[in-house]
PDB file of N, CA and C in Angstrom:
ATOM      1  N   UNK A   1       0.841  -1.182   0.000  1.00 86.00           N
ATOM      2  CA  UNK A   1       0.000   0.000   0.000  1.00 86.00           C
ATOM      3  C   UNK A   1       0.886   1.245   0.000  1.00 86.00           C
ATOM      4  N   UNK A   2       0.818   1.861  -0.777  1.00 93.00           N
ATOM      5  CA  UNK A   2       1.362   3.358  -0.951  1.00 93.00           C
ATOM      6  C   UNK A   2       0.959   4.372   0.191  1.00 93.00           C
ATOM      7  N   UNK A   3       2.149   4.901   0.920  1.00 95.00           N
ATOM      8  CA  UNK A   3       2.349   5.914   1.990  1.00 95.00           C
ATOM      9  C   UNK A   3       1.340   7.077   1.694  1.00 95.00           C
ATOM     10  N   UNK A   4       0.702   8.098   2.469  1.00 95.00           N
ATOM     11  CA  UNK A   4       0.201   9.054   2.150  1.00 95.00           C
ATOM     12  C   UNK A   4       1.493  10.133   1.626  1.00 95.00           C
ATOM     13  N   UNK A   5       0.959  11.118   0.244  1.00 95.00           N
ATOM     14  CA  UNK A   5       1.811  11.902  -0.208  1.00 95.00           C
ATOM     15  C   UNK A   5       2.606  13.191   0.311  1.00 95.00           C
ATOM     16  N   UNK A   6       1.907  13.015   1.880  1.00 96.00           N
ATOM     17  CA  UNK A   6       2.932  14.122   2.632  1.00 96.00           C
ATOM     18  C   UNK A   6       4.314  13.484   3.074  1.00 96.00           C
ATOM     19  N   UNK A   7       3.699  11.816   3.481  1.00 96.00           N
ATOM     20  CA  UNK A   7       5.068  10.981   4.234  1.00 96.00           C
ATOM     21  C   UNK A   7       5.813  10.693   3.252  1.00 96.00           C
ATOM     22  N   UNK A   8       5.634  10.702   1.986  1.00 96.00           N
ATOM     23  CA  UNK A   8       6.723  10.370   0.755  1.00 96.00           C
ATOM     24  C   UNK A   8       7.347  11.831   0.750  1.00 96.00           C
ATOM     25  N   UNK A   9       6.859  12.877   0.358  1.00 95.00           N
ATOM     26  CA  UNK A   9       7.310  14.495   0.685  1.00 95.00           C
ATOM     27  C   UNK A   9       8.596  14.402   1.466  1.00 95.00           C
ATOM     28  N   UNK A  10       7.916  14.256   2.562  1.00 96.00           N
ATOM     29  CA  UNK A  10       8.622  14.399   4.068  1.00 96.00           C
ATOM     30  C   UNK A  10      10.262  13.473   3.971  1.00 96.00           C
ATOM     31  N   UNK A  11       9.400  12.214   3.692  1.00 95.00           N
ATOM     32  CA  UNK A  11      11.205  11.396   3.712  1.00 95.00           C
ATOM     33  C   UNK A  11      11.745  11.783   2.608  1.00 95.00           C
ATOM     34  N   UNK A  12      11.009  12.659   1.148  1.00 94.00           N
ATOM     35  CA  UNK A  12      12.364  12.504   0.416  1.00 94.00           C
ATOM     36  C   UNK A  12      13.091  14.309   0.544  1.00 94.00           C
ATOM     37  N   UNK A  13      12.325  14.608   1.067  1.00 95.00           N
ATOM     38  CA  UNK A  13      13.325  16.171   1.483  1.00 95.00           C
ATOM     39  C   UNK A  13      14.242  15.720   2.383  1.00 95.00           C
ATOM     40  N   UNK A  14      14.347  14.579   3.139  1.00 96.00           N
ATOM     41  CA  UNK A  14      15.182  14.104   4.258  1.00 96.00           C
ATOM     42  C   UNK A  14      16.413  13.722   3.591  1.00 96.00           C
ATOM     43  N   UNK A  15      16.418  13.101   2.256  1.00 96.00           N
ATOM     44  CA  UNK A  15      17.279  12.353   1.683  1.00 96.00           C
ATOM     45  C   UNK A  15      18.042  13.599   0.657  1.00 96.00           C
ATOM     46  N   UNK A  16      19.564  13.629   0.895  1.00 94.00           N
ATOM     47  CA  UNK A  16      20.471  14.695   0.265  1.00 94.00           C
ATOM     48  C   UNK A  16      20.998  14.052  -0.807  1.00 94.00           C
ATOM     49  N   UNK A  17      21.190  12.739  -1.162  1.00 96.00           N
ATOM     50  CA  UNK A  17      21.950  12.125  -2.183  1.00 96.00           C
ATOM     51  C   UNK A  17      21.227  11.346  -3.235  1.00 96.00           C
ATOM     52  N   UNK A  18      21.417  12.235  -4.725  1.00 95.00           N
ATOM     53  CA  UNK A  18      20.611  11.412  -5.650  1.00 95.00           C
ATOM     54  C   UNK A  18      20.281  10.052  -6.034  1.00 95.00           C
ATOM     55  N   UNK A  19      21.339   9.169  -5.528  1.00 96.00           N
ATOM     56  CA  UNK A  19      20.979   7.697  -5.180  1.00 96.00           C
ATOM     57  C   UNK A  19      19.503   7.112  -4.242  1.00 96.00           C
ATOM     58  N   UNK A  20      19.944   8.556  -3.529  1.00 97.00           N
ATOM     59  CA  UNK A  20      18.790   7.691  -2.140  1.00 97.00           C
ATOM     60  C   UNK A  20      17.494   7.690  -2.654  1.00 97.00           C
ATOM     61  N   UNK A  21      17.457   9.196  -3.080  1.00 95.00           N
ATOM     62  CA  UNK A  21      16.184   9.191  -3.210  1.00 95.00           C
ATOM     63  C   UNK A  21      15.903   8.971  -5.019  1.00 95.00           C
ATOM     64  N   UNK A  22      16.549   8.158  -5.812  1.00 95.00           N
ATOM     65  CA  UNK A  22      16.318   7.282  -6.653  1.00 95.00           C
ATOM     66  C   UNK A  22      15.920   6.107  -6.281  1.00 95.00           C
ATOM     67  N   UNK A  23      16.573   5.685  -5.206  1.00 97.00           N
ATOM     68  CA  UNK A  23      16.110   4.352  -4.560  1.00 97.00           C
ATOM     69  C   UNK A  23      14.378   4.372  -3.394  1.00 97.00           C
ATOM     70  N   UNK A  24      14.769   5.922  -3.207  1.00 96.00           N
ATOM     71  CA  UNK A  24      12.775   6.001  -2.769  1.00 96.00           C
ATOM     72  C   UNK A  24      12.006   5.610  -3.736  1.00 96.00           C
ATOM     73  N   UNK A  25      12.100   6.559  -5.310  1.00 96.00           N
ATOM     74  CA  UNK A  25      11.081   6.555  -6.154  1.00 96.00           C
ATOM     75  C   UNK A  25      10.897   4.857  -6.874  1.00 96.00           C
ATOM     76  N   UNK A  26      12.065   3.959  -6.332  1.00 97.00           N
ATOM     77  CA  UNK A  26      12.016   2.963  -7.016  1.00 97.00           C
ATOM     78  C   UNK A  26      11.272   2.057  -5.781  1.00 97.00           C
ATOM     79  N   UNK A  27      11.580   2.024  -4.408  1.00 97.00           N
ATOM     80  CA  UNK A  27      10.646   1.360  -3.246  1.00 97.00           C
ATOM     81  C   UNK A  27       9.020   1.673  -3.356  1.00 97.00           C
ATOM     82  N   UNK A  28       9.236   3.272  -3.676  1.00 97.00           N
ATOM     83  CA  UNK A  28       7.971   3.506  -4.288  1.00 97.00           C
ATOM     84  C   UNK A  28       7.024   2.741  -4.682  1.00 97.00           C
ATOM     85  N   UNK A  29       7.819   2.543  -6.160  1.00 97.00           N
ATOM     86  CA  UNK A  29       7.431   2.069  -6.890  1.00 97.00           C
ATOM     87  C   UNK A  29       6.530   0.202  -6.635  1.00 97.00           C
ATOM     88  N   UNK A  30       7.512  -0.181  -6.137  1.00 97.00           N
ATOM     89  CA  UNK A  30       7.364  -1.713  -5.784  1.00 97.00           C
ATOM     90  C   UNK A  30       5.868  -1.790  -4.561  1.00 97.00           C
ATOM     91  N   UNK A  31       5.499  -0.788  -4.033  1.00 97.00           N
ATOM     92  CA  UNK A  31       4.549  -0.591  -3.266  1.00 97.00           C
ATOM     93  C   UNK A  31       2.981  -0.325  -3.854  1.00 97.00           C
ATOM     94  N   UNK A  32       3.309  -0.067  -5.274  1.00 96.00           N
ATOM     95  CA  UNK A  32       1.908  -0.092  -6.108  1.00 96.00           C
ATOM     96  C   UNK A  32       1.065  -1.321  -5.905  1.00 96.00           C
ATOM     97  N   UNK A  33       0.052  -1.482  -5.895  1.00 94.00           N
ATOM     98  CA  UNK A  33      -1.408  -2.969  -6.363  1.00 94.00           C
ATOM     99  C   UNK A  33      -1.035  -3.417  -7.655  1.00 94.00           C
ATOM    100  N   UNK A  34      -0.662  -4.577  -7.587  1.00 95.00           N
ATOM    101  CA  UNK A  34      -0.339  -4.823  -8.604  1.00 95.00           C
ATOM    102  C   UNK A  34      -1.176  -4.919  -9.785  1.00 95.00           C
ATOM    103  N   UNK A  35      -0.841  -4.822 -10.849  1.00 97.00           N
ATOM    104  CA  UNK A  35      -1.943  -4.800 -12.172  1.00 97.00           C
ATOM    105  C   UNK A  35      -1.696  -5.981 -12.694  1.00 97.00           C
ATOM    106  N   UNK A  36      -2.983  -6.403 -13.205  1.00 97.00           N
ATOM    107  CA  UNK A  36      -3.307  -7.697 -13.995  1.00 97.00           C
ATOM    108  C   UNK A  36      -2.513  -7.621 -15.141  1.00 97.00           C
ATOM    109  N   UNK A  37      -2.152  -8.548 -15.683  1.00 96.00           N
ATOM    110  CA  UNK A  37      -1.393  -8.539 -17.239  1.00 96.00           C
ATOM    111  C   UNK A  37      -2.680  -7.965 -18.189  1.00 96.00           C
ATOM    112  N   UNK A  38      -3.998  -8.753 -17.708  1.00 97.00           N
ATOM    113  CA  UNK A  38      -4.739  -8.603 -18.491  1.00 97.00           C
ATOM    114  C   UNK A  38      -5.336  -6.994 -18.721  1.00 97.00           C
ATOM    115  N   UNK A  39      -5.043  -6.334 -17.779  1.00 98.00           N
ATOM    116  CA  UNK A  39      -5.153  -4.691 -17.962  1.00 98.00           C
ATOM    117  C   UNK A  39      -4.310  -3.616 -19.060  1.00 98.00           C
ATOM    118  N   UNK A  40      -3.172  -4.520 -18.962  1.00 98.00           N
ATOM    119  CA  UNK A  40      -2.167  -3.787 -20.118  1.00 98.00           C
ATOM    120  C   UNK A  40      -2.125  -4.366 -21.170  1.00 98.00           C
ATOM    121  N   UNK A  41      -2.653  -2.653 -22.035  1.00 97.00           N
ATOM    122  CA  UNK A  41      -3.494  -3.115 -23.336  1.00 97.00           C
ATOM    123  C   UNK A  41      -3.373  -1.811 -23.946  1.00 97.00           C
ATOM    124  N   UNK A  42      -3.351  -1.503 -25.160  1.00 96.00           N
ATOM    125  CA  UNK A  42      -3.275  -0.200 -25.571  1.00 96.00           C
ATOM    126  C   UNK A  42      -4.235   1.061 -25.323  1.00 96.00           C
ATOM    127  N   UNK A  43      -5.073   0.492 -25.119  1.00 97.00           N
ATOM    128  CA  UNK A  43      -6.160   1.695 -24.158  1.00 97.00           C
ATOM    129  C   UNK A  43      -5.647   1.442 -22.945  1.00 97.00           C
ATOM    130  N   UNK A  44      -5.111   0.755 -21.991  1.00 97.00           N
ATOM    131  CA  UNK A  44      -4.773   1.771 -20.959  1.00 97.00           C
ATOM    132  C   UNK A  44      -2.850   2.245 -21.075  1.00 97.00           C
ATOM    133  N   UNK A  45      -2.076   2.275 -22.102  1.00 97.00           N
ATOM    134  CA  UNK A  45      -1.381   2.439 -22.156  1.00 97.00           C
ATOM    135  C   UNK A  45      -0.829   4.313 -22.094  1.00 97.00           C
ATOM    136  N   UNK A  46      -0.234   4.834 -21.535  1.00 96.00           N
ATOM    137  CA  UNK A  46       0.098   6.122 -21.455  1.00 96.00           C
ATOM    138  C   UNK A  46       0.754   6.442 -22.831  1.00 96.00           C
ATOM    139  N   UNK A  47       0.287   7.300 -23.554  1.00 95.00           N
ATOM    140  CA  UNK A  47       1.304   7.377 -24.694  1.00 95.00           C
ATOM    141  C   UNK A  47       2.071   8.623 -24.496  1.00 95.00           C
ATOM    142  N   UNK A  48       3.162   8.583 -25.423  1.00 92.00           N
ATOM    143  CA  UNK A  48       4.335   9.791 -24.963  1.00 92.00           C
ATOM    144  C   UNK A  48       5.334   9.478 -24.129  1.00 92.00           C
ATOM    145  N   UNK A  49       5.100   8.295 -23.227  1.00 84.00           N
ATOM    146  CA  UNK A  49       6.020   7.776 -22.242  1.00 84.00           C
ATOM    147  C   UNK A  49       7.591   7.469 -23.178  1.00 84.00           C
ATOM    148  N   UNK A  50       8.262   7.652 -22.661  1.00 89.00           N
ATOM    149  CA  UNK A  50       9.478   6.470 -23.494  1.00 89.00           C
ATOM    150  C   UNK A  50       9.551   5.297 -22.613  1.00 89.00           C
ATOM    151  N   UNK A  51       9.027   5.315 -21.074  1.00 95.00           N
ATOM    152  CA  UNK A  51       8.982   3.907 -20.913  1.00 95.00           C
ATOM    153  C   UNK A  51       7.725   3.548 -21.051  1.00 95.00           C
ATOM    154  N   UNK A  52       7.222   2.210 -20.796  1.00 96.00           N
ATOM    155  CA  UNK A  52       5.713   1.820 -21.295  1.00 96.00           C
ATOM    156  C   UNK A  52       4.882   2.450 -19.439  1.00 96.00           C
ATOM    157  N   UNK A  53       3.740   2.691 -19.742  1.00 97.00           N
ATOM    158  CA  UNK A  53       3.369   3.029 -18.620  1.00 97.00           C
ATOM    159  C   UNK A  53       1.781   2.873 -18.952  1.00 97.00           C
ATOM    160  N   UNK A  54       1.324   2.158 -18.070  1.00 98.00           N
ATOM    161  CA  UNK A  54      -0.215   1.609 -18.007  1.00 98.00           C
ATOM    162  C   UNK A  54      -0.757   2.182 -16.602  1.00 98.00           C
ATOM    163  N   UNK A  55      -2.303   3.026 -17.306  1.00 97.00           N
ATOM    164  CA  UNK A  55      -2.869   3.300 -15.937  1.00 97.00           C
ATOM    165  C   UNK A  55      -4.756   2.821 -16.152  1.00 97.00           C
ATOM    166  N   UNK A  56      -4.859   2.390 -14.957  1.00 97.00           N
ATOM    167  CA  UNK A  56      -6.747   1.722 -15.397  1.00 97.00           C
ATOM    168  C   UNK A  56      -7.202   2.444 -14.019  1.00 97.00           C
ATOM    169  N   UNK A  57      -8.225   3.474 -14.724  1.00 95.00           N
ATOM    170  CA  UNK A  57      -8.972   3.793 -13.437  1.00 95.00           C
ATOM    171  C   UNK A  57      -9.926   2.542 -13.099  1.00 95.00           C
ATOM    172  N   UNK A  58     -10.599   2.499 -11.492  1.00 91.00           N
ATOM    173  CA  UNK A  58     -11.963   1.954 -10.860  1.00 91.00           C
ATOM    174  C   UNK A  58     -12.471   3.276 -10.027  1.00 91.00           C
ATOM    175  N   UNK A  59     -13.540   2.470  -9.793  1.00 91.00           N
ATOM    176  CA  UNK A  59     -14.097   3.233  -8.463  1.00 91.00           C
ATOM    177  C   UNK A  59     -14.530   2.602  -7.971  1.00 91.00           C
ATOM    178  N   UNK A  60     -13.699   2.791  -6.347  1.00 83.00           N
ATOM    179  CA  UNK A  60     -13.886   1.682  -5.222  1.00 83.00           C
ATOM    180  C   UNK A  60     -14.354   2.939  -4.178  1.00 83.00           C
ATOM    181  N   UNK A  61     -15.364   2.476  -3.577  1.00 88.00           N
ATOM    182  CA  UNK A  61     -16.433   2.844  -2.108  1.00 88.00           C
ATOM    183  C   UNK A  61     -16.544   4.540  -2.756  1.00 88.00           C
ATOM    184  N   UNK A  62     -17.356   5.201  -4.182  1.00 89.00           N
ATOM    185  CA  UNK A  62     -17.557   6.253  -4.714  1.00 89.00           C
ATOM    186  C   UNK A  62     -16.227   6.932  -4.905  1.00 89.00           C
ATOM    187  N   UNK A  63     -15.192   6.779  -4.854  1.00 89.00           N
ATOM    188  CA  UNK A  63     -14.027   7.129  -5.088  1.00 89.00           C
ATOM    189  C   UNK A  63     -13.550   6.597  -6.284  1.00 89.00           C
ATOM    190  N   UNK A  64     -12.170   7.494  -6.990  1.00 90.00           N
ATOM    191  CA  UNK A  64     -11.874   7.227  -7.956  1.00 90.00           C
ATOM    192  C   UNK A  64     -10.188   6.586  -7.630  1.00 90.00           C
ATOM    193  N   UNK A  65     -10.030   5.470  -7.649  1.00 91.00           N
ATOM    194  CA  UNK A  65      -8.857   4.480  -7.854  1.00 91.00           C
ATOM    195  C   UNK A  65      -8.462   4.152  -9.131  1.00 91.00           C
ATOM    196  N   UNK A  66      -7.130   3.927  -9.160  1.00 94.00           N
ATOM    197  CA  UNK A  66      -6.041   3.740 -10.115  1.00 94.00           C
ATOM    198  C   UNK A  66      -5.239   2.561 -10.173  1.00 94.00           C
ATOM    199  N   UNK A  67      -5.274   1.745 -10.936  1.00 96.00           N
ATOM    200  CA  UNK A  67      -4.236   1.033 -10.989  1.00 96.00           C
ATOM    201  C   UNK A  67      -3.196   1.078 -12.356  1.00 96.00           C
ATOM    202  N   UNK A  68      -2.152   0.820 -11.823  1.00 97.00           N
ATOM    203  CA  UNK A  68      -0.894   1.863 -12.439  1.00 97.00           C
ATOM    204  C   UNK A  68       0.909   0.507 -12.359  1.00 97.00           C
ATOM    205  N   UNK A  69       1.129   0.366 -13.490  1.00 97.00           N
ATOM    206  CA  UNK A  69       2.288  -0.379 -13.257  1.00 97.00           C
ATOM    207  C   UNK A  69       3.093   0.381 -14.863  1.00 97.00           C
ATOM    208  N   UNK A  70       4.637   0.315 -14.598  1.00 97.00           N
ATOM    209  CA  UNK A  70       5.804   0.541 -15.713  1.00 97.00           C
ATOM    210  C   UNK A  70       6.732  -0.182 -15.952  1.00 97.00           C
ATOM    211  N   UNK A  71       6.938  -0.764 -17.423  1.00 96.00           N
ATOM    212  CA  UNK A  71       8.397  -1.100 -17.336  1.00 96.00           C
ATOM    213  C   UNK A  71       9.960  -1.094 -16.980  1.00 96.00           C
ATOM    214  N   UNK A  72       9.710   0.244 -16.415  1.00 97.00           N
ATOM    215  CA  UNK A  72      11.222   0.890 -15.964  1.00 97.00           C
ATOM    216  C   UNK A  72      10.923   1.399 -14.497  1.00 97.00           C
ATOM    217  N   UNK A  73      11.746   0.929 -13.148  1.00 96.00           N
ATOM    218  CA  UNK A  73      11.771   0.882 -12.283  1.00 96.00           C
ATOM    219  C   UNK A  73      11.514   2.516 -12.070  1.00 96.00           C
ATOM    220  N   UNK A  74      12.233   3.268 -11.932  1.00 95.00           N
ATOM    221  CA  UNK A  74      12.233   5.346 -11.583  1.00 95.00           C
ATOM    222  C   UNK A  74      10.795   5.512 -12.049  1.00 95.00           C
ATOM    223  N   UNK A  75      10.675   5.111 -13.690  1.00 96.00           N
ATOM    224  CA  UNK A  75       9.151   5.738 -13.729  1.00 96.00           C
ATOM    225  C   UNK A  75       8.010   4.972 -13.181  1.00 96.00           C
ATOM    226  N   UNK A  76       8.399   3.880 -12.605  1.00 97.00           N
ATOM    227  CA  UNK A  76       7.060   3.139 -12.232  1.00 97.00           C
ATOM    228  C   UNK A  76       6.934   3.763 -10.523  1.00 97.00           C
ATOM    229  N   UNK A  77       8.101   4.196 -10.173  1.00 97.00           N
ATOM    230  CA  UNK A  77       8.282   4.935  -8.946  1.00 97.00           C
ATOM    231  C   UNK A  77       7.126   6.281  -9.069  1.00 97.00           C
ATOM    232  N   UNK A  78       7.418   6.931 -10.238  1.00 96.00           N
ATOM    233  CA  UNK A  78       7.144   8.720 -10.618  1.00 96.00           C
ATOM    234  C   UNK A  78       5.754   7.980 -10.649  1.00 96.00           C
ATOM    235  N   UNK A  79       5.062   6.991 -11.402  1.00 96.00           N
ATOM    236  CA  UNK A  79       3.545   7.060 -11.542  1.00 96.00           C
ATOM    237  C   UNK A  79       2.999   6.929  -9.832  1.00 96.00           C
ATOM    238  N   UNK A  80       4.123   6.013  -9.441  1.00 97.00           N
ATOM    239  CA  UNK A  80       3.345   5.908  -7.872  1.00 97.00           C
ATOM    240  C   UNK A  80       2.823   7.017  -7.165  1.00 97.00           C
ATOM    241  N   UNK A  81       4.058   8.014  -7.366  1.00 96.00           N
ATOM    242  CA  UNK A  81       3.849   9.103  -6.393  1.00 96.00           C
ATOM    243  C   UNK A  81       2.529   9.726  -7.075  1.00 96.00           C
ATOM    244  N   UNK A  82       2.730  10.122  -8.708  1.00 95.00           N
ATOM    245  CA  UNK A  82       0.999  10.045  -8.834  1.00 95.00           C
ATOM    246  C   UNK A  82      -0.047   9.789  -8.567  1.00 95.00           C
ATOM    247  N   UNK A  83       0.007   8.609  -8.137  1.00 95.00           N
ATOM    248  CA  UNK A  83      -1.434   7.869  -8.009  1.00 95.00           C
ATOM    249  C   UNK A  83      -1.412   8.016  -6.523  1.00 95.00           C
ATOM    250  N   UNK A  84      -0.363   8.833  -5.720  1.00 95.00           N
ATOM    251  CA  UNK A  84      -0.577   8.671  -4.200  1.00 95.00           C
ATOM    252  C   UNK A  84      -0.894  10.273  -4.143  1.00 95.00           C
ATOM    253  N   UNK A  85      -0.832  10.663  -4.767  1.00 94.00           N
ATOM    254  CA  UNK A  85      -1.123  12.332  -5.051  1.00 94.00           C
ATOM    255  C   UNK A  85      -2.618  12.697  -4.884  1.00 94.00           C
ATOM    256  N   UNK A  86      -2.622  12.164  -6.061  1.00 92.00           N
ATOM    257  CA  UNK A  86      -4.265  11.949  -6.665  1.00 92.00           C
ATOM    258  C   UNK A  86      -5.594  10.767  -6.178  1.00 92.00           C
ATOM    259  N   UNK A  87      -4.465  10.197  -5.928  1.00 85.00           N
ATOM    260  CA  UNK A  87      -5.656   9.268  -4.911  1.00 85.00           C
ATOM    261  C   UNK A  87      -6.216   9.489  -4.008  1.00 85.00           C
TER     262      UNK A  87
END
């Protein structure tokens, strides 16, 4: 389950070295719901990406949920923090 987007904020202003907090956006990352194979499909594919990036909205309890996975570790990190933004 993805941190609320102040506690991701918070620890990565903590972190001074571009490693570290490459290695946040990538723990990040690994903390997404995972997506079905069967979801990634060219309608939910992000286009413009240079890496592949799939996002499928739901709506769970009148809310609007996301599920969100990437081929490349950093950006599958960057969609997380998205979807913890916006979620």
């Amino acid at each position: 389950m993805l941190p609320a987007f102040d506690d991701i904020a918070a620890d990565y202003e903590l972190l001074e070295e571009a490693d570290e907090r490459y290695r946040l956006l990538i723990d990040l990352g690994r903390k997404l719901e995972p997506m079905p194979g069967a979801l990634k499909t060219e309608a939910t594919r992000v286009r413009g990406c240079s890496a592949s990036v799939w996002v499928y909205p739901t709506a769970e309890n009148g809310r609007l949920h996301f599920l969100a996975d990437s081929d490349a570790h950093i950006t599958k990190g960057i969609v997380a923090l998205i979807v913890a933004l916006v979620q």
